[in-house]
Amino acid sequence: MSTSASPKLAESTAVNEAIKARMAPKQATQAAPVDITANPVAKIVFNPEVTPEERSRQIGALLSPDLAEECKASVKQLEAYKEYLAQQRTLMQRKLIELSSTSVFAKMKQTFADMNKGVLDFREMIRPLVDNLDALYTLRTAGDNVVLDTFAEIEEDRKREADWDRRTSEVESQARQATSDKEMLERDIAKLKTQTGLFGGIKKSAQAEIAAKELLIAKLIEALKTYRDKAQAIITEKAEHDAKQGKFKAEKEQVRKMLDISGPEHVKRVEGIIKAALDYIDKSQVTVSELRDELGGIEGQADKLVKINSQMITVVAILDKGIDLASAANKEKVQALSTAREGEDTLARLERERKKNDFERHVTALLDSGRGTKKTVADLEKDAVDANTFHDALGKQNVNLRELSSDGIASVATSLNTTIQALNNSALNEASESVRDSMRAMNAVTDDVANKEVIRQALQVDEASKRIMEKVESMSNIAESLQAANKLREDGLSNIQSRLGELSDVTATVRARLQESIGMDAKEPGASAAAAAPKPVDDKEITFGQI
């Protein structure tokens, strides 16, 4: 059995090896180059001292031999030269392909990635600044005190958020502590439940402790619910506050972001934008320079392609015209051999017909070769169109790259500079307007205080006036009192003066009566009685009470 299987196995192995050998890729072999060193067609075509017209005529003469035996040799020489031209045409294209740049697509990818990334980076870096300016401009032009009110709201929001954070932190801390305590109590209860008596069941002391701890757990659960309610209340407050934001909510958020960034961070941000702009300009210059270098190499290939194609067309056109001239000359020979000569015998006819047939076959070969040559001319003309189109396109690309190198990069640099300066100017303008608005608001505050002070001063003047009037009234009352007192005093002094006069009279009377009383004993009785008769003073009776 083994002996019968071994031949089959060997046969199968041989078949597999044969299949592998057949399917294995064969190395391409190039055709051997055609030697045209002694080719008369090549010598005529490559003769620089003869005009193309003359070379065509010489080709025509070469392809129109007098002997029929030489026709095949001339056609063979022609076809050998045409094969040489085809090899040279192929070789030229191969060399151009070999010279093609292998880094163009890598450069395209790198350029596409770097340049577009530069644009995106610059746009992303500059967008926050533009948004800040837009927000400030919108708020500033929205009405009086809108900017100040927005700033006040931001300050209130910061205080409110700090309070929310504080309360949230407290609630979370309390909730964590309550959860930890609850878990600890649950662990204690689990241990207490293991304390059983002799007859099973949990000990009474353990049951009491369990009941006390379960009561504490219930209180902790209630406390956790309270903490959750507090946390939810904070969330509700935030939502309600957010819902109450006005139509300038987006602008306020943008200004808030700007205010939350410190001054040095703003400086770093602008420095980053300037660096991105400069990097983009440098990268543009390097990229355009590299593209120009790549295009310069391709443009050189295009020049060679156009030049060689033009030379090839000239050569093939010389051959084409020479073949046409040879075909016409050989047709004349065929025409001449087609007419029988007078007295022509059979051998002469057979010889003439043989020559005629040879020239006819020669004409046919020339016509076939001419058709191939004309097709080659058409192909070369098409190649010329493609080559010139390619060459012109490269020229336009070169012009575009020169414009990019000269004007394009300068224009981008100018635009970047203008944009950055415009942003700085806008920022300065908004800063100055902010100062103006702030001063206006400060003036409003001070004017309000001053107005209140003026009113207060006016009220103080009125109070002083009232006090003066009260003083006037008081002085008037004093004056009236003094006047009344003076009147009373004047009347009193007048009465006193009158009484003093009366007192003087009474005193004189008393003194006279005293004198009379003293000398009464010394006088006569009648005289004394008459003298003693009372005389009223001013016809008035003086009584003791009046004295």
CSV table of N, CA and C in Angstrom, one decimal, residues 102-162:
chain,number,residue,atom,x,y,z
A,102,THR,N,8.7,61.9,-5.7
A,102,THR,CA,8.0,60.9,-4.8
A,102,THR,C,7.5,61.6,-3.5
A,103,SER,N,7.8,62.9,-3.3
A,103,SER,CA,7.4,63.5,-2.1
A,103,SER,C,6.3,64.5,-2.2
A,104,VAL,N,5.7,64.5,-3.5
A,104,VAL,CA,4.6,65.6,-3.7
A,104,VAL,C,3.4,65.3,-2.8
A,105,PHE,N,3.0,64.0,-2.8
A,105,PHE,CA,1.8,63.8,-2.0
A,105,PHE,C,2.0,63.9,-0.5
A,106,ALA,N,3.2,63.5,-0.1
A,106,ALA,CA,3.6,63.8,1.3
A,106,ALA,C,3.6,65.3,1.6
A,107,LYS,N,4.1,66.0,0.7
A,107,LYS,CA,4.1,67.5,0.9
A,107,LYS,C,2.7,68.1,0.9
A,108,MET,N,1.9,67.5,0.0
A,108,MET,CA,0.5,68.0,-0.1
A,108,MET,C,-0.2,67.7,1.3
A,109,LYS,N,0.0,66.5,1.8
A,109,LYS,CA,-0.6,66.1,3.1
A,109,LYS,C,-0.1,67.0,4.2
A,110,GLN,N,1.2,67.2,4.2
A,110,GLN,CA,1.8,68.1,5.2
A,110,GLN,C,1.3,69.5,5.1
A,111,THR,N,1.3,70.0,3.9
A,111,THR,CA,0.8,71.4,3.7
A,111,THR,C,-0.7,71.5,4.1
A,112,PHE,N,-1.5,70.5,3.7
A,112,PHE,CA,-2.9,70.6,4.0
A,112,PHE,C,-3.1,70.6,5.5
A,113,ALA,N,-2.3,69.7,6.2
A,113,ALA,CA,-2.5,69.6,7.7
A,113,ALA,C,-2.0,70.8,8.4
A,114,ASP,N,-0.7,71.2,8.0
A,114,ASP,CA,-0.1,72.3,8.8
A,114,ASP,C,-0.8,73.6,8.6
A,115,MET,N,-1.1,74.0,7.3
A,115,MET,CA,-1.7,75.3,7.0
A,115,MET,C,-3.1,75.4,7.6
A,116,ASN,N,-3.9,74.3,7.4
A,116,ASN,CA,-5.3,74.4,8.0
A,116,ASN,C,-5.3,74.3,9.5
A,117,LYS,N,-4.3,73.6,10.1
A,117,LYS,CA,-4.3,73.5,11.5
A,117,LYS,C,-3.8,74.9,12.1
A,118,GLY,N,-3.0,75.6,11.3
A,118,GLY,CA,-2.6,76.9,11.7
A,118,GLY,C,-3.8,77.9,11.7
A,119,VAL,N,-4.6,77.7,10.7
A,119,VAL,CA,-5.8,78.6,10.7
A,119,VAL,C,-6.8,78.3,11.8
A,120,LEU,N,-7.0,77.0,12.1
A,120,LEU,CA,-7.9,76.6,13.2
A,120,LEU,C,-7.3,77.0,14.5
A,121,ASP,N,-6.0,76.8,14.7
A,121,ASP,CA,-5.4,77.3,16.0
A,121,ASP,C,-5.6,78.8,16.2
A,122,PHE,N,-5.3,79.5,15.2
A,122,PHE,CA,-5.4,81.0,15.3
A,122,PHE,C,-6.9,81.4,15.6
A,123,ARG,N,-7.8,80.7,14.9
A,123,ARG,CA,-9.2,81.0,15.0
A,123,ARG,C,-9.7,80.7,16.5
A,124,GLU,N,-9.3,79.5,16.9
A,124,GLU,CA,-9.7,79.2,18.3
A,124,GLU,C,-9.1,80.1,19.4
A,125,MET,N,-7.9,80.5,19.1
A,125,MET,CA,-7.2,81.4,20.1
A,125,MET,C,-7.8,82.8,20.1
A,126,ILE,N,-8.2,83.3,18.9
A,126,ILE,CA,-8.7,84.6,18.8
A,126,ILE,C,-10.2,84.8,19.1
A,127,ARG,N,-10.9,83.6,19.0
A,127,ARG,CA,-12.4,83.7,19.2
A,127,ARG,C,-12.8,84.2,20.6
A,128,PRO,N,-12.2,83.8,21.7
A,128,PRO,CA,-12.6,84.3,23.0
A,128,PRO,C,-12.4,85.8,23.1
A,129,LEU,N,-11.4,86.4,22.5
A,129,LEU,CA,-11.2,87.8,22.6
A,129,LEU,C,-12.3,88.5,21.8
A,130,VAL,N,-12.6,88.0,20.6
A,130,VAL,CA,-13.7,88.6,19.8
A,130,VAL,C,-15.0,88.5,20.5
A,131,ASP,N,-15.3,87.4,21.2
A,131,ASP,CA,-16.5,87.2,21.9
A,131,ASP,C,-16.6,88.2,23.1
A,132,ASN,N,-15.4,88.4,23.8
A,132,ASN,CA,-15.4,89.4,24.8
A,132,ASN,C,-15.7,90.8,24.3
A,133,LEU,N,-15.1,91.2,23.2
A,133,LEU,CA,-15.4,92.5,22.7
A,133,LEU,C,-16.8,92.7,22.2
A,134,ASP,N,-17.4,91.6,21.6
A,134,ASP,CA,-18.8,91.7,21.2
A,134,ASP,C,-19.7,91.8,22.4
A,135,ALA,N,-19.4,91.0,23.4
A,135,ALA,CA,-20.3,91.1,24.6
A,135,ALA,C,-20.2,92.5,25.3
A,136,LEU,N,-19.0,93.0,25.4
A,136,LEU,CA,-18.9,94.4,26.0
A,136,LEU,C,-19.5,95.4,25.2
A,137,TYR,N,-19.4,95.3,23.8
A,137,TYR,CA,-20.0,96.3,22.9
A,137,TYR,C,-21.5,96.2,23.0
A,138,THR,N,-22.1,95.0,23.1
A,138,THR,CA,-23.5,94.8,23.2
A,138,THR,C,-24.0,95.4,24.5
A,139,LEU,N,-23.4,95.2,25.6
A,139,LEU,CA,-23.8,95.7,26.8
A,139,LEU,C,-23.7,97.2,26.9
A,140,ARG,N,-22.6,97.7,26.3
A,140,ARG,CA,-22.3,99.2,26.4
A,140,ARG,C,-23.3,99.9,25.6
A,141,THR,N,-23.7,99.4,24.5
A,141,THR,CA,-24.7,100.1,23.6
A,141,THR,C,-26.1,99.8,23.9
A,142,ALA,N,-26.4,98.9,24.9
A,142,ALA,CA,-27.8,98.5,25.2
A,142,ALA,C,-28.5,99.6,26.0
A,143,GLY,N,-27.8,100.5,26.6
A,143,GLY,CA,-28.5,101.5,27.4
A,143,GLY,C,-27.6,102.0,28.6
A,144,ASP,N,-28.1,103.0,29.3
A,144,ASP,CA,-27.3,103.5,30.4
A,144,ASP,C,-27.3,102.5,31.6
A,145,ASN,N,-26.1,102.4,32.2
A,145,ASN,CA,-25.9,101.6,33.4
A,145,ASN,C,-26.1,100.1,33.2
A,146,VAL,N,-26.2,99.6,31.9
A,146,VAL,CA,-26.3,98.2,31.7
A,146,VAL,C,-25.0,97.5,32.0
A,147,VAL,N,-23.9,98.1,31.7
A,147,VAL,CA,-22.6,97.5,32.0
A,147,VAL,C,-22.4,97.5,33.5
A,148,LEU,N,-22.7,98.6,34.2
A,148,LEU,CA,-22.5,98.6,35.6
A,148,LEU,C,-23.5,97.6,36.3
A,149,ASP,N,-24.7,97.5,35.8
A,149,ASP,CA,-25.7,96.6,36.4
A,149,ASP,C,-25.2,95.1,36.2
A,150,THR,N,-24.6,94.9,35.0
A,150,THR,CA,-24.1,93.5,34.7
A,150,THR,C,-23.0,93.2,35.6
A,151,PHE,N,-22.1,94.1,35.8
A,151,PHE,CA,-21.0,93.9,36.7
A,151,PHE,C,-21.5,93.6,38.2
A,152,ALA,N,-22.5,94.4,38.6
A,152,ALA,CA,-23.1,94.2,39.9
A,152,ALA,C,-23.7,92.8,40.0
A,153,GLU,N,-24.4,92.4,38.9
A,153,GLU,CA,-25.0,91.1,38.9
A,153,GLU,C,-23.9,90.0,39.0
A,154,ILE,N,-22.8,90.2,38.3
A,154,ILE,CA,-21.7,89.2,38.4
A,154,ILE,C,-21.2,89.1,39.8
A,155,GLU,N,-21.0,90.2,40.5
A,155,GLU,CA,-20.5,90.2,41.8
A,155,GLU,C,-21.5,89.5,42.8
A,156,GLU,N,-22.8,89.8,42.5
A,156,GLU,CA,-23.8,89.1,43.4
A,156,GLU,C,-23.8,87.6,43.1
A,157,ASP,N,-23.6,87.3,41.8
A,157,ASP,CA,-23.6,85.8,41.4
A,157,ASP,C,-22.4,85.1,42.1
A,158,ARG,N,-21.3,85.8,42.2
A,158,ARG,CA,-20.1,85.2,42.8
A,158,ARG,C,-20.4,85.0,44.3
A,159,LYS,N,-21.0,85.9,45.0
A,159,LYS,CA,-21.3,85.8,46.4
A,159,LYS,C,-22.4,84.6,46.5
A,160,ARG,N,-23.4,84.6,45.6
A,160,ARG,CA,-24.4,83.6,45.7
A,160,ARG,C,-23.8,82.2,45.5
A,161,GLU,N,-22.9,82.1,44.5
A,161,GLU,CA,-22.3,80.8,44.2
A,161,GLU,C,-21.4,80.4,45.3
A,162,ALA,N,-20.7,81.3,46.0
A,162,ALA,CA,-19.9,81.0,47.1
A,162,ALA,C,-20.7,80.4,48.2
